[in-house]
Amino acid sequence: MTIDPALVKSSFAIVEPHGADVAGYFYQHLFEHNPSVRGLFAEHLADQQDRLWAALGALVTHLEDTDTLVGILQGLGARHAAYGALPEHFPAVGASLLATLSHFAGPEAWTPEVEASWTAVYAVVADTMGQALTAAGPSS
Ligand code: HEM
C-alpha cells in the first residue's frame, strides 16, 4: 500500500479546522471501544488533546521528509514507554484515528484512496513508534 501525500494533506486540511471537536471525538471513540486504556491517561484531557493533534499536524507536515518524520516518531515512541503504552494498543488507536478522520472529512472527501493512504501512514507511525517504544522498555 502506498501513501499519496497530497491526499493525506488535503483530507487533513478538511478535518483540522474542526479543532478541539476532533480530539474530543477521537478520545470518546477510543475509550468507548477500549475502556481499559482510559486509566493510562490523565483525568483531564484538555492539554493532551492539543498535543496529540499538534503531533499529527507535524507528522502530516513532514510526510515527505523521511528523516524528520522518523525522528519525530522515534521520540514519541520512546516517550510513550513511560506512559504505559504498549505495541498492542496501536491498532485500537489507529482504528479510532481513522474513524475520527472519516467522520470529520465526510463521505465525499473520505474516498477509498484517502482511507488507503491514511491506513498506510498509520502503519508507518505504529511501526516506528512501536519499535522505539519497545527499545525504550517499560519504565517503572
Ligand atoms: C498516532 C499515534 C500517537 C500519537 C501521534 C501520540 C501523540 C501523543 C503526544 C503528542 C502526547 C503528549 C506527550 C508527548 O509529546 O510525549 C501523548 C501522550 C500520551 N499518549 Fe500518545 N500518541 C499516539 C499513540 C498512543 C497510543 C497507542 C497510546 C496507548 C494507549 C498512547 C497513550 C498516551 C498516553 C497515556 C499519554 C500521556 C497522557 C497523559 O499525560 O495523560 N498514545 N501522545
PDB file of C-alpha atoms and ligand atoms in Angstrom:
ATOM      1  CA  MET A   1       0.000   0.000   0.000  1.00  0.00           C
ATOM      2  CA  THR A   2       1.393   3.374  -0.907  1.00  0.00           C
ATOM      3  CA  ILE A   3       0.962   6.762   0.673  1.00  0.00           C
ATOM      4  CA  ASP A   4      -0.347   9.587  -1.501  1.00  0.00           C
ATOM      5  CA  PRO A   5       0.916  12.645   0.420  1.00  0.00           C
ATOM      6  CA  ALA A   6      -1.383  15.039  -1.468  1.00  0.00           C
ATOM      7  CA  LEU A   7      -4.461  13.042  -0.414  1.00  0.00           C
ATOM      8  CA  VAL A   8      -3.303  12.838   3.200  1.00  0.00           C
ATOM      9  CA  LYS A   9      -2.661  16.591   3.324  1.00  0.00           C
ATOM     10  CA  SER A  10      -5.893  17.618   1.590  1.00  0.00           C
ATOM     11  CA  SER A  11      -8.045  15.398   3.814  1.00  0.00           C
ATOM     12  CA  PHE A  12      -6.250  16.571   6.975  1.00  0.00           C
ATOM     13  CA  ALA A  13      -6.840  20.182   5.854  1.00  0.00           C
ATOM     14  CA  ILE A  14     -10.610  19.499   5.859  1.00  0.00           C
ATOM     15  CA  VAL A  15     -10.527  17.930   9.327  1.00  0.00           C
ATOM     16  CA  GLU A  16      -8.120  20.329  11.051  1.00  0.00           C
ATOM     17  CA  PRO A  17     -10.412  23.409  11.255  1.00  0.00           C
ATOM     18  CA  HIS A  18     -12.808  21.390  13.441  1.00  0.00           C
ATOM     19  CA  GLY A  19     -10.227  21.921  16.199  1.00  0.00           C
ATOM     20  CA  ALA A  20     -10.943  20.571  19.664  1.00  0.00           C
ATOM     21  CA  ASP A  21     -14.059  18.706  18.474  1.00  0.00           C
ATOM     22  CA  VAL A  22     -11.787  16.345  16.533  1.00  0.00           C
ATOM     23  CA  ALA A  23      -9.717  15.373  19.557  1.00  0.00           C
ATOM     24  CA  GLY A  24     -12.866  15.093  21.675  1.00  0.00           C
ATOM     25  CA  TYR A  25     -14.443  12.713  19.189  1.00  0.00           C
ATOM     26  CA  PHE A  26     -11.224  10.671  18.990  1.00  0.00           C
ATOM     27  CA  TYR A  27     -10.935  10.122  22.760  1.00  0.00           C
ATOM     28  CA  GLN A  28     -14.627   9.372  23.128  1.00  0.00           C
ATOM     29  CA  HIS A  29     -14.344   6.758  20.378  1.00  0.00           C
ATOM     30  CA  LEU A  30     -11.136   5.293  21.831  1.00  0.00           C
ATOM     31  CA  PHE A  31     -12.440   4.999  25.399  1.00  0.00           C
ATOM     32  CA  GLU A  32     -15.861   3.729  24.344  1.00  0.00           C
ATOM     33  CA  HIS A  33     -14.287   0.879  22.368  1.00  0.00           C
ATOM     34  CA  ASN A  34     -11.291   0.320  24.688  1.00  0.00           C
ATOM     35  CA  PRO A  35     -12.276   1.251  28.250  1.00  0.00           C
ATOM     36  CA  SER A  36      -9.129  -0.391  29.613  1.00  0.00           C
ATOM     37  CA  VAL A  37      -6.811   2.306  28.199  1.00  0.00           C
ATOM     38  CA  ARG A  38      -8.693   5.166  29.913  1.00  0.00           C
ATOM     39  CA  GLY A  39      -6.656   4.723  33.089  1.00  0.00           C
ATOM     40  CA  LEU A  40      -3.389   5.429  31.243  1.00  0.00           C
ATOM     41  CA  PHE A  41      -4.482   8.997  30.562  1.00  0.00           C
ATOM     42  CA  ALA A  42      -4.733  11.863  32.999  1.00  0.00           C
ATOM     43  CA  GLU A  43      -8.252  12.606  34.194  1.00  0.00           C
ATOM     44  CA  HIS A  44      -8.397  15.937  32.394  1.00  0.00           C
ATOM     45  CA  LEU A  45      -7.569  15.517  28.771  1.00  0.00           C
ATOM     46  CA  ALA A  46      -7.633  19.122  27.547  1.00  0.00           C
ATOM     47  CA  ASP A  47      -3.845  19.608  27.267  1.00  0.00           C
ATOM     48  CA  GLN A  48      -3.315  16.123  25.958  1.00  0.00           C
ATOM     49  CA  GLN A  49      -5.892  16.620  23.223  1.00  0.00           C
ATOM     50  CA  ASP A  50      -3.986  19.610  21.872  1.00  0.00           C
ATOM     51  CA  ARG A  51      -0.665  17.781  21.980  1.00  0.00           C
ATOM     52  CA  LEU A  52      -1.874  14.708  20.135  1.00  0.00           C
ATOM     53  CA  TRP A  53      -3.383  16.743  17.319  1.00  0.00           C
ATOM     54  CA  ALA A  54      -0.373  19.068  17.158  1.00  0.00           C
ATOM     55  CA  ALA A  55       1.787  15.946  16.792  1.00  0.00           C
ATOM     56  CA  LEU A  56      -0.426  14.637  14.000  1.00  0.00           C
ATOM     57  CA  GLY A  57      -0.198  18.004  12.239  1.00  0.00           C
ATOM     58  CA  ALA A  58       3.607  17.830  12.470  1.00  0.00           C
ATOM     59  CA  LEU A  59       3.574  14.319  11.010  1.00  0.00           C
ATOM     60  CA  VAL A  60       1.420  15.436   8.087  1.00  0.00           C
ATOM     61  CA  THR A  61       3.647  18.485   7.502  1.00  0.00           C
ATOM     62  CA  HIS A  62       6.790  16.315   7.377  1.00  0.00           C
ATOM     63  CA  LEU A  63       5.243  13.421   5.471  1.00  0.00           C
ATOM     64  CA  GLU A  64       7.727  13.709   2.623  1.00  0.00           C
ATOM     65  CA  ASP A  65      10.743  14.493   4.819  1.00  0.00           C
ATOM     66  CA  THR A  66      11.574  10.976   5.972  1.00  0.00           C
ATOM     67  CA  ASP A  67      14.483  11.877   8.297  1.00  0.00           C
ATOM     68  CA  THR A  68      12.414  14.416  10.224  1.00  0.00           C
ATOM     69  CA  LEU A  69       9.376  12.130  10.273  1.00  0.00           C
ATOM     70  CA  VAL A  70      11.303   9.152  11.634  1.00  0.00           C
ATOM     71  CA  GLY A  71      12.990  11.394  14.253  1.00  0.00           C
ATOM     72  CA  ILE A  72       9.611  12.693  15.492  1.00  0.00           C
ATOM     73  CA  LEU A  73       8.154   9.171  15.629  1.00  0.00           C
ATOM     74  CA  GLN A  74      11.154   7.711  17.456  1.00  0.00           C
ATOM     75  CA  GLY A  75      10.990  10.484  20.073  1.00  0.00           C
ATOM     76  CA  LEU A  76       7.236   9.998  20.521  1.00  0.00           C
ATOM     77  CA  GLY A  77       7.612   6.221  20.716  1.00  0.00           C
ATOM     78  CA  ALA A  78      10.356   6.369  23.336  1.00  0.00           C
ATOM     79  CA  ARG A  79       8.307   8.789  25.490  1.00  0.00           C
ATOM     80  CA  HIS A  80       5.257   6.532  25.220  1.00  0.00           C
ATOM     81  CA  ALA A  81       7.087   3.778  27.105  1.00  0.00           C
ATOM     82  CA  ALA A  82       6.763   5.989  30.184  1.00  0.00           C
ATOM     83  CA  TYR A  83       3.009   6.481  29.582  1.00  0.00           C
ATOM     84  CA  GLY A  84       2.353   2.738  29.834  1.00  0.00           C
ATOM     85  CA  ALA A  85       1.523   2.459  26.135  1.00  0.00           C
ATOM     86  CA  LEU A  86       2.089  -0.985  24.642  1.00  0.00           C
ATOM     87  CA  PRO A  87       2.572  -2.049  20.997  1.00  0.00           C
ATOM     88  CA  GLU A  88      -0.767  -3.900  21.203  1.00  0.00           C
ATOM     89  CA  HIS A  89      -2.555  -0.582  21.849  1.00  0.00           C
ATOM     90  CA  PHE A  90      -1.637   0.784  18.426  1.00  0.00           C
ATOM     91  CA  PRO A  91      -4.377  -0.961  16.383  1.00  0.00           C
ATOM     92  CA  ALA A  92      -7.066   0.432  18.708  1.00  0.00           C
ATOM     93  CA  VAL A  93      -5.651   3.960  18.470  1.00  0.00           C
ATOM     94  CA  GLY A  94      -5.363   3.593  14.685  1.00  0.00           C
ATOM     95  CA  ALA A  95      -8.990   2.460  14.382  1.00  0.00           C
ATOM     96  CA  SER A  96     -10.207   5.442  16.434  1.00  0.00           C
ATOM     97  CA  LEU A  97      -7.982   7.815  14.487  1.00  0.00           C
ATOM     98  CA  LEU A  98      -9.344   6.635  11.136  1.00  0.00           C
ATOM     99  CA  ALA A  99     -12.927   6.685  12.406  1.00  0.00           C
ATOM    100  CA  THR A 100     -12.383  10.287  13.549  1.00  0.00           C
ATOM    101  CA  LEU A 101     -10.772  11.454  10.315  1.00  0.00           C
ATOM    102  CA  SER A 102     -13.518   9.794   8.278  1.00  0.00           C
ATOM    103  CA  HIS A 103     -16.254  11.367  10.437  1.00  0.00           C
ATOM    104  CA  PHE A 104     -14.917  14.923  10.077  1.00  0.00           C
ATOM    105  CA  ALA A 105     -13.779  14.608   6.439  1.00  0.00           C
ATOM    106  CA  GLY A 106     -17.281  13.495   5.465  1.00  0.00           C
ATOM    107  CA  PRO A 107     -18.291  10.832   2.941  1.00  0.00           C
ATOM    108  CA  GLU A 108     -17.394  12.867  -0.143  1.00  0.00           C
ATOM    109  CA  ALA A 109     -13.808  13.580   0.870  1.00  0.00           C
ATOM    110  CA  TRP A 110     -13.235  10.224   2.615  1.00  0.00           C
ATOM    111  CA  THR A 111     -12.739   8.163  -0.554  1.00  0.00           C
ATOM    112  CA  PRO A 112     -11.289   4.626  -0.569  1.00  0.00           C
ATOM    113  CA  GLU A 113      -7.993   6.136  -1.817  1.00  0.00           C
ATOM    114  CA  VAL A 114      -7.871   8.590   1.104  1.00  0.00           C
ATOM    115  CA  GLU A 115      -8.611   5.800   3.561  1.00  0.00           C
ATOM    116  CA  ALA A 116      -5.903   3.588   1.998  1.00  0.00           C
ATOM    117  CA  SER A 117      -3.339   6.399   2.263  1.00  0.00           C
ATOM    118  CA  TRP A 118      -4.162   7.079   5.932  1.00  0.00           C
ATOM    119  CA  THR A 119      -4.028   3.363   6.669  1.00  0.00           C
ATOM    120  CA  ALA A 120      -0.543   3.264   5.149  1.00  0.00           C
ATOM    121  CA  VAL A 121       0.525   6.379   7.104  1.00  0.00           C
ATOM    122  CA  TYR A 122      -0.671   4.861  10.353  1.00  0.00           C
ATOM    123  CA  ALA A 123       1.164   1.602   9.617  1.00  0.00           C
ATOM    124  CA  VAL A 124       4.426   3.606   9.410  1.00  0.00           C
ATOM    125  CA  VAL A 125       3.538   5.564  12.569  1.00  0.00           C
ATOM    126  CA  ALA A 126       2.667   2.454  14.586  1.00  0.00           C
ATOM    127  CA  ASP A 127       5.671   0.522  13.326  1.00  0.00           C
ATOM    128  CA  THR A 128       8.235   3.267  14.003  1.00  0.00           C
ATOM    129  CA  MET A 129       6.734   4.381  17.329  1.00  0.00           C
ATOM    130  CA  GLY A 130       6.270   0.749  18.376  1.00  0.00           C
ATOM    131  CA  GLN A 131       9.907  -0.124  17.734  1.00  0.00           C
ATOM    132  CA  ALA A 132      11.163   2.913  19.672  1.00  0.00           C
ATOM    133  CA  LEU A 133       8.729   2.133  22.499  1.00  0.00           C
ATOM    134  CA  THR A 134       9.922  -1.459  22.745  1.00  0.00           C
ATOM    135  CA  ALA A 135      13.573  -0.359  22.593  1.00  0.00           C
ATOM    136  CA  ALA A 136      12.976   2.158  25.407  1.00  0.00           C
ATOM    137  CA  GLY A 137      11.414  -0.618  27.512  1.00  0.00           C
ATOM    138  CA  PRO A 138       8.861  -0.321  30.270  1.00  0.00           C
ATOM    139  CA  SER A 139       9.665   2.450  32.722  1.00  0.00           C
ATOM    140  CA  SER A 140       8.866   1.975  36.344  1.00  0.00           C
TER     141      SER A 140
HETATM  142  C1  HEM B   1      -0.654   8.099  16.289  1.00  0.00           C
HETATM  143  C2  HEM B   1      -0.053   7.654  17.354  1.00  0.00           C
HETATM  144  C3  HEM B   1       0.132   8.543  18.563  1.00  0.00           C
HETATM  145  C4  HEM B   1       0.471   9.870  18.595  1.00  0.00           C
HETATM  146  C5  HEM B   1       0.729  10.828  17.434  1.00  0.00           C
HETATM  147  C6  HEM B   1       0.527  10.242  20.001  1.00  0.00           C
HETATM  148  C7  HEM B   1       0.846  11.507  20.468  1.00  0.00           C
HETATM  149  C8  HEM B   1       0.992  11.852  21.787  1.00  0.00           C
HETATM  150  C9  HEM B   1       1.509  13.105  22.276  1.00  0.00           C
HETATM  151  C10 HEM B   1       1.985  14.264  21.381  1.00  0.00           C
HETATM  152  C11 HEM B   1       1.491  13.081  23.621  1.00  0.00           C
HETATM  153  C12 HEM B   1       1.925  14.229  24.559  1.00  0.00           C
HETATM  154  C13 HEM B   1       3.246  13.941  25.256  1.00  0.00           C
HETATM  155  C14 HEM B   1       4.443  13.765  24.328  1.00  0.00           C
HETATM  156  O1  HEM B   1       4.638  14.529  23.351  1.00  0.00           O
HETATM  157  O2  HEM B   1       5.214  12.821  24.602  1.00  0.00           O
HETATM  158  C15 HEM B   1       0.969  11.780  24.015  1.00  0.00           C
HETATM  159  C16 HEM B   1       0.771  11.353  25.315  1.00  0.00           C
HETATM  160  C17 HEM B   1       0.214  10.139  25.670  1.00  0.00           C
HETATM  161  N1  HEM B   1      -0.132   9.121  24.801  1.00  0.00           N
HETATM  162 FE1  HEM B   1       0.022   9.123  22.804  1.00  0.00          FE
HETATM  163  N2  HEM B   1       0.208   9.149  20.775  1.00  0.00           N
HETATM  164  C18 HEM B   1      -0.033   8.093  19.929  1.00  0.00           C
HETATM  165  C19 HEM B   1      -0.370   6.800  20.276  1.00  0.00           C
HETATM  166  C20 HEM B   1      -0.634   6.390  21.563  1.00  0.00           C
HETATM  167  C21 HEM B   1      -1.013   5.032  21.950  1.00  0.00           C
HETATM  168  C22 HEM B   1      -1.122   3.832  21.002  1.00  0.00           C
HETATM  169  C23 HEM B   1      -1.221   5.046  23.282  1.00  0.00           C
HETATM  170  C24 HEM B   1      -1.664   3.866  24.123  1.00  0.00           C
HETATM  171  C25 HEM B   1      -2.825   3.804  24.684  1.00  0.00           C
HETATM  172  C26 HEM B   1      -0.975   6.415  23.757  1.00  0.00           C
HETATM  173  C27 HEM B   1      -1.068   6.852  25.054  1.00  0.00           C
HETATM  174  C28 HEM B   1      -0.637   8.063  25.541  1.00  0.00           C
HETATM  175  C29 HEM B   1      -0.630   8.444  26.952  1.00  0.00           C
HETATM  176  C30 HEM B   1      -1.139   7.566  28.098  1.00  0.00           C
HETATM  177  C31 HEM B   1      -0.111   9.743  27.031  1.00  0.00           C
HETATM  178  C32 HEM B   1       0.083  10.569  28.309  1.00  0.00           C
HETATM  179  C33 HEM B   1      -1.211  11.260  28.546  1.00  0.00           C
HETATM  180  C34 HEM B   1      -1.303  11.967  29.889  1.00  0.00           C
HETATM  181  O3  HEM B   1      -0.307  12.581  30.313  1.00  0.00           O
HETATM  182  O4  HEM B   1      -2.380  11.900  30.459  1.00  0.00           O
HETATM  183  N3  HEM B   1      -0.620   7.197  22.691  1.00  0.00           N
HETATM  184  N4  HEM B   1       0.665  11.069  22.889  1.00  0.00           N
END
